[in-house]
mmCIF file of C-alpha atoms in Angstrom:
data_model
loop_
_atom_site.group_PDB
_atom_site.id
_atom_site.type_symbol
_atom_site.label_atom_id
_atom_site.label_comp_id
_atom_site.label_asym_id
_atom_site.label_seq_id
_atom_site.Cartn_x
_atom_site.Cartn_y
_atom_site.Cartn_z
ATOM 1 C CA MET A 50 3.973 -1.591 18.004
ATOM 2 C CA SER A 51 4.495 -3.481 21.222
ATOM 3 C CA GLY A 52 1.970 -6.162 20.351
ATOM 4 C CA GLY A 53 3.063 -8.411 23.232
ATOM 5 C CA GLN A 54 1.863 -5.978 25.903
ATOM 6 C CA ALA A 55 -0.573 -7.414 28.448
ATOM 7 C CA ARG A 56 -4.093 -6.015 28.755
ATOM 8 C CA GLU A 57 -4.673 -3.190 31.123
ATOM 9 C CA THR A 58 -7.128 -3.605 33.943
ATOM 10 C CA GLY A 59 -10.653 -3.452 32.619
ATOM 11 C CA GLU A 60 -9.556 -3.716 29.019
ATOM 12 C CA ILE A 61 -11.725 -6.135 27.054
ATOM 13 C CA PHE A 62 -9.403 -6.800 24.106
ATOM 14 C CA GLY A 63 -5.638 -6.964 23.986
ATOM 15 C CA PRO A 64 -3.467 -4.661 21.815
ATOM 16 C CA ARG A 65 -3.302 -7.143 18.933
ATOM 17 C CA MET A 66 -7.064 -7.332 18.695
ATOM 18 C CA THR A 67 -7.212 -3.568 18.856
ATOM 19 C CA LEU A 68 -4.713 -3.277 16.041
ATOM 20 C CA PHE A 69 -6.760 -5.730 13.966
ATOM 21 C CA ALA A 70 -9.858 -3.631 14.445
ATOM 22 C CA ASP A 71 -7.909 -0.530 13.507
ATOM 23 C CA VAL A 72 -6.648 -2.230 10.321
ATOM 24 C CA LEU A 73 -10.215 -2.995 9.296
ATOM 25 C CA SER A 74 -11.455 0.540 10.028
ATOM 26 C CA VAL A 75 -8.509 1.958 8.023
ATOM 27 C CA GLY A 76 -9.444 -0.476 5.281
ATOM 28 C CA VAL A 77 -12.972 0.881 5.124
ATOM 29 C CA CYS A 78 -11.700 4.444 4.935
ATOM 30 C CA THR A 79 -9.239 3.472 2.187
ATOM 31 C CA ALA A 80 -11.995 1.833 0.163
ATOM 32 C CA LEU A 81 -14.228 4.822 0.431
ATOM 33 C CA ALA A 82 -11.404 7.236 -0.404
ATOM 34 C CA SER A 83 -10.547 5.092 -3.455
ATOM 35 C CA LEU A 84 -14.015 5.305 -5.021
ATOM 36 C CA PRO A 85 -12.995 8.147 -7.369
ATOM 37 C CA VAL A 86 -10.356 5.639 -8.655
ATOM 38 C CA VAL A 87 -7.680 8.294 -9.303
ATOM 39 C CA THR A 88 -7.300 8.722 -5.537
ATOM 40 C CA LEU A 89 -6.460 5.017 -5.018
ATOM 41 C CA PRO A 90 -2.655 5.381 -4.740
ATOM 42 C CA ALA A 91 -2.938 8.249 -2.276
ATOM 43 C CA ALA A 92 -5.552 6.406 -0.223
ATOM 44 C CA LEU A 93 -3.463 3.227 -0.045
ATOM 45 C CA SER A 94 -0.259 5.109 0.660
ATOM 46 C CA THR A 95 -1.980 6.959 3.522
ATOM 47 C CA ALA A 96 -3.190 3.666 4.956
ATOM 48 C CA CYS A 97 0.342 2.311 4.916
ATOM 49 C CA ALA A 98 1.686 5.409 6.594
ATOM 50 C CA VAL A 99 -0.902 5.310 9.377
ATOM 51 C CA LEU A 100 -0.406 1.588 10.010
ATOM 52 C CA ARG A 101 3.390 2.061 10.037
ATOM 53 C CA GLY A 102 2.912 4.487 12.892
ATOM 54 C CA ALA A 103 1.541 1.608 15.042
ATOM 55 C CA ARG A 104 5.141 0.356 15.372
ATOM 56 C CA GLU A 105 5.866 3.566 17.298
ATOM 57 C CA ASP A 106 2.702 3.264 19.385
ATOM 58 C CA ARG A 107 0.941 6.000 17.418
ATOM 59 C CA PRO A 108 -2.831 5.481 17.001
ATOM 60 C CA ALA A 109 -3.744 3.730 13.750
ATOM 61 C CA THR A 110 -7.314 4.920 13.728
ATOM 62 C CA ALA A 111 -9.798 5.977 11.069
ATOM 63 C CA GLY A 112 -9.659 9.503 12.438
ATOM 64 C CA ARG A 113 -5.955 9.782 12.061
ATOM 65 C CA TYR A 114 -6.202 8.313 8.572
ATOM 66 C CA LEU A 115 -8.678 11.044 7.481
ATOM 67 C CA VAL A 116 -6.464 13.783 8.962
ATOM 68 C CA VAL A 117 -3.380 12.563 7.084
ATOM 69 C CA LEU A 118 -5.337 12.060 3.871
ATOM 70 C CA ARG A 119 -6.740 15.577 3.922
ATOM 71 C CA ARG A 120 -3.302 17.037 4.268
ATOM 72 C CA ARG A 121 -1.805 15.191 1.327
ATOM 73 C CA LEU A 122 -4.269 15.125 -1.552
ATOM 74 C CA ARG A 123 -2.373 17.207 -4.125
ATOM 75 C CA PRO A 124 -1.965 17.210 -7.939
ATOM 76 C CA GLY A 125 0.928 14.720 -7.739
ATOM 77 C CA ASP A 126 -1.304 12.177 -5.988
ATOM 78 C CA LEU A 127 -4.017 12.577 -8.576
ATOM 79 C CA ALA A 128 -1.484 12.291 -11.382
ATOM 80 C CA ALA A 129 -0.182 9.062 -9.866
ATOM 81 C CA GLY A 130 -3.765 7.763 -9.766
ATOM 82 C CA ALA A 131 -4.423 8.732 -13.373
ATOM 83 C CA LEU A 132 -1.184 7.047 -14.467
ATOM 84 C CA ALA A 133 -2.111 3.874 -12.614
ATOM 85 C CA LEU A 134 -5.546 3.869 -14.184
ATOM 86 C CA ALA A 135 -4.095 4.373 -17.676
ATOM 87 C CA GLY A 136 -1.733 1.433 -17.051
ATOM 88 C CA VAL A 137 -4.595 -0.861 -16.043
ATOM 89 C CA LEU A 138 -6.645 0.130 -19.085
ATOM 90 C CA LEU A 139 -3.628 -0.404 -21.387
ATOM 91 C CA LEU A 140 -3.036 -3.883 -19.924
ATOM 92 C CA TRP A 141 -6.704 -4.725 -20.298
ATOM 93 C CA ALA A 142 -6.636 -3.624 -23.946
ATOM 94 C CA ASP A 143 -3.488 -5.641 -24.639
ATOM 95 C CA LEU A 144 -5.000 -8.781 -23.160
ATOM 96 C CA ALA A 145 -8.185 -8.206 -25.090
ATOM 97 C CA LEU A 146 -6.177 -8.022 -28.314
ATOM 98 C CA ALA A 147 -4.340 -11.207 -27.336
ATOM 99 C CA ARG A 148 -7.736 -13.013 -26.932
ATOM 100 C CA ALA A 149 -8.784 -11.855 -30.348
ATOM 101 C CA GLY A 150 -6.598 -14.533 -31.912
ATOM 102 C CA LEU A 151 -3.841 -12.395 -33.371
ATOM 103 C CA PRO A 152 -0.629 -14.162 -34.562
ATOM 104 C CA GLY A 153 1.641 -14.739 -31.589
ATOM 105 C CA ALA A 154 -1.155 -14.016 -29.166
ATOM 106 C CA PRO A 155 -0.160 -16.585 -26.486
ATOM 107 C CA LEU A 156 3.354 -15.251 -26.177
ATOM 108 C CA PHE A 157 2.159 -11.665 -26.264
ATOM 109 C CA ALA A 158 -0.342 -12.412 -23.485
ATOM 110 C CA VAL A 159 2.374 -13.923 -21.298
ATOM 111 C CA VAL A 160 4.687 -10.948 -21.831
ATOM 112 C CA ALA A 161 1.900 -8.463 -21.201
ATOM 113 C CA ALA A 162 0.851 -10.292 -17.996
ATOM 114 C CA ALA A 163 4.443 -10.398 -16.757
ATOM 115 C CA ILE A 164 4.908 -6.666 -17.373
ATOM 116 C CA GLY A 165 1.548 -5.931 -15.714
ATOM 117 C CA GLY A 166 2.462 -8.030 -12.700
ATOM 118 C CA TYR A 167 5.796 -6.335 -12.244
ATOM 119 C CA ALA A 168 4.167 -2.897 -12.620
ATOM 120 C CA ALA A 169 1.603 -3.866 -10.004
ATOM 121 C CA VAL A 170 4.287 -5.001 -7.578
ATOM 122 C CA VAL A 171 6.276 -1.764 -8.108
ATOM 123 C CA GLY A 172 3.190 0.372 -7.637
ATOM 124 C CA LEU A 173 2.030 -1.406 -4.518
ATOM 125 C CA ARG A 174 5.511 -1.400 -2.975
ATOM 126 C CA ALA A 175 5.732 2.320 -3.717
ATOM 127 C CA CYS A 176 2.523 2.885 -1.748
ATOM 128 C CA GLY A 177 4.125 1.043 1.187
ATOM 129 C CA ARG A 178 7.170 3.349 1.298
ATOM 130 C CA PRO A 179 7.188 6.497 3.452
ATOM 131 C CA GLU A 180 8.438 8.608 0.556
ATOM 132 C CA SER A 181 5.089 8.204 -1.201
ATOM 133 C CA LEU A 182 3.606 10.726 1.213
ATOM 134 C CA THR A 183 5.698 13.475 -0.297
ATOM 135 C CA ASP A 184 7.521 12.270 -3.456
ATOM 136 C CA TRP A 185 6.026 9.616 -5.710
ATOM 137 C CA ARG A 186 9.050 9.580 -8.047
ATOM 138 C CA ALA A 187 11.380 8.686 -5.214
ATOM 139 C CA ALA A 188 8.915 6.071 -3.928
ATOM 140 C CA VAL A 189 8.527 4.377 -7.316
ATOM 141 C CA ALA A 190 12.305 4.428 -7.980
ATOM 142 C CA GLY A 191 12.981 2.830 -4.608
ATOM 143 C CA ALA A 192 10.160 0.302 -5.088
ATOM 144 C CA ALA A 193 11.503 -0.688 -8.505
ATOM 145 C CA ARG A 194 14.911 -1.444 -6.931
ATOM 146 C CA ASP A 195 13.395 -3.335 -4.063
ATOM 147 C CA SER A 196 11.174 -5.362 -6.328
ATOM 148 C CA LEU A 197 14.248 -6.795 -8.051
ATOM 149 C CA ARG A 198 16.452 -7.162 -4.975
ATOM 150 C CA ASP A 199 13.756 -8.663 -2.766
ATOM 151 C CA ALA A 200 12.012 -11.270 -4.833
ATOM 152 C CA GLY A 201 10.510 -12.862 -1.761
ATOM 153 C CA GLY A 202 8.910 -9.623 -0.662
ATOM 154 C CA SER A 203 7.577 -9.072 -4.192
ATOM 155 C CA GLY A 204 5.988 -12.552 -4.077
ATOM 156 C CA LEU A 205 4.369 -11.653 -0.740
ATOM 157 C CA VAL A 206 2.961 -8.495 -2.317
ATOM 158 C CA LEU A 207 1.403 -10.485 -5.135
ATOM 159 C CA LEU A 208 -0.052 -13.001 -2.694
ATOM 160 C CA ALA A 209 -1.502 -10.155 -0.597
ATOM 161 C CA LEU A 210 -3.034 -8.599 -3.724
ATOM 162 C CA ALA A 211 -4.473 -11.940 -4.836
ATOM 163 C CA ALA A 212 -5.977 -12.521 -1.360
ATOM 164 C CA ALA A 213 -7.586 -9.078 -1.397
ATOM 165 C CA VAL A 214 -9.057 -9.618 -4.868
ATOM 166 C CA MET A 215 -10.314 -13.056 -3.962
ATOM 167 C CA CYS A 216 -11.997 -11.782 -0.803
ATOM 168 C CA ALA A 217 -13.705 -9.011 -2.776
ATOM 169 C CA TRP A 218 -14.735 -11.457 -5.497
ATOM 170 C CA MET A 219 -16.170 -14.041 -3.079
ATOM 171 C CA LEU A 220 -18.117 -11.548 -0.982
ATOM 172 C CA LEU A 221 -18.560 -7.992 -2.224
ATOM 173 C CA PRO A 222 -18.815 -6.342 1.223
ATOM 174 C CA LEU A 223 -15.302 -7.588 1.947
ATOM 175 C CA ALA A 224 -14.089 -5.207 -0.732
ATOM 176 C CA PHE A 225 -14.486 -2.430 1.822
ATOM 177 C CA LEU A 226 -12.306 -4.298 4.361
ATOM 178 C CA ALA A 227 -9.667 -5.830 2.137
ATOM 179 C CA PRO A 228 -7.603 -2.614 1.655
ATOM 180 C CA GLY A 229 -6.721 -2.637 5.359
ATOM 181 C CA PRO A 230 -4.960 -6.044 5.453
ATOM 182 C CA LEU A 231 -3.424 -5.235 2.012
ATOM 183 C CA ALA A 232 -1.952 -1.993 3.400
ATOM 184 C CA MET A 233 -0.679 -3.842 6.470
ATOM 185 C CA ALA A 234 1.001 -6.409 4.203
ATOM 186 C CA LEU A 235 2.645 -3.700 2.081
ATOM 187 C CA THR A 236 3.907 -1.983 5.237
ATOM 188 C CA ALA A 237 5.219 -5.222 6.637
ATOM 189 C CA VAL A 238 7.117 -6.031 3.420
ATOM 190 C CA ASP A 239 8.748 -2.609 3.445
ATOM 191 C CA VAL A 240 9.665 -2.881 7.149
ATOM 192 C CA ARG A 241 10.965 -6.411 6.455
ATOM 193 C CA MET A 242 13.217 -4.985 3.761
ATOM 194 C CA LEU A 243 14.534 -2.377 6.163
ATOM 195 C CA THR A 244 15.192 -4.965 8.842
ATOM 196 C CA ARG A 245 17.042 -7.259 6.485
ATOM 197 C CA ALA A 246 19.069 -4.408 4.930
ATOM 198 C CA PRO A 247 19.484 -1.559 7.533
ATOM 199 C CA THR A 248 21.850 0.198 5.189
ATOM 200 C CA ARG A 249 19.421 0.297 2.321
ATOM 201 C CA THR A 250 19.832 3.468 0.280
ATOM 202 C CA ARG A 251 16.845 5.775 0.482
ATOM 203 C CA THR A 252 16.131 9.410 -0.133
ATOM 204 C CA ARG A 253 16.398 10.442 3.533
ATOM 205 C CA ALA A 254 15.021 13.999 3.356
ATOM 206 C CA PRO A 255 11.616 13.034 1.921
ATOM 207 C CA THR A 256 11.404 10.158 4.384
ATOM 208 C CA ARG A 257 11.888 12.469 7.365
ATOM 209 C CA VAL A 258 9.256 14.861 5.950
ATOM 210 C CA ALA A 259 6.885 11.974 5.332
ATOM 211 C CA THR A 260 7.315 10.782 8.908
ATOM 212 C CA ARG A 261 6.511 14.212 10.262
ATOM 213 C CA VAL A 262 3.439 14.475 8.028
ATOM 214 C CA ALA A 263 2.071 11.195 9.267
ATOM 215 C CA SER A 264 2.950 11.823 12.911
ATOM 216 C CA ARG A 265 1.010 15.101 13.036
ATOM 217 C CA GLY A 266 -2.212 13.145 12.576
#
């Protein structure tokens, strides 16, 4: 998005302030769409796709978000959500066992936390990729590669996640706004990866389809 544009005559806020407001409105829509839990990956992926369109001066509004989300909720999205939920529950159970005082519990807890952190980074980076609109397998495979190649970006993803969790923990109403900045961060990390490595290998066909799906909104 051409964020450096000057205000038009009679415009109260500049384009950057408008984008910030759109990010928050998309965040509220994402939070509401994520309430069934299994829809969380699809909701976050849609938010990233809508915010990515702002770079091409497409509207990043709540209305466009809802249009794109309605077109993409499919069994694969729900399966991705169910898998993510199962992973979170498994990690929680492992950490609970570690706290129970089993032999080797400290080492087991560290290993489980490391695996859980890596899985969270891969899952979040997958949501930030355009392929997630049409092909979760391609998105996750690409995110797994990027998570290892781009350690700095993976660190930024963890920081963005930590900031979102802290905001929601400190003030519960912020939980309905935090998904917006989180989606913006995931999109920025993915765009940063593309900028740093223009020749990055990606599954081009699903990407083109995903772009068309998001642009129709």
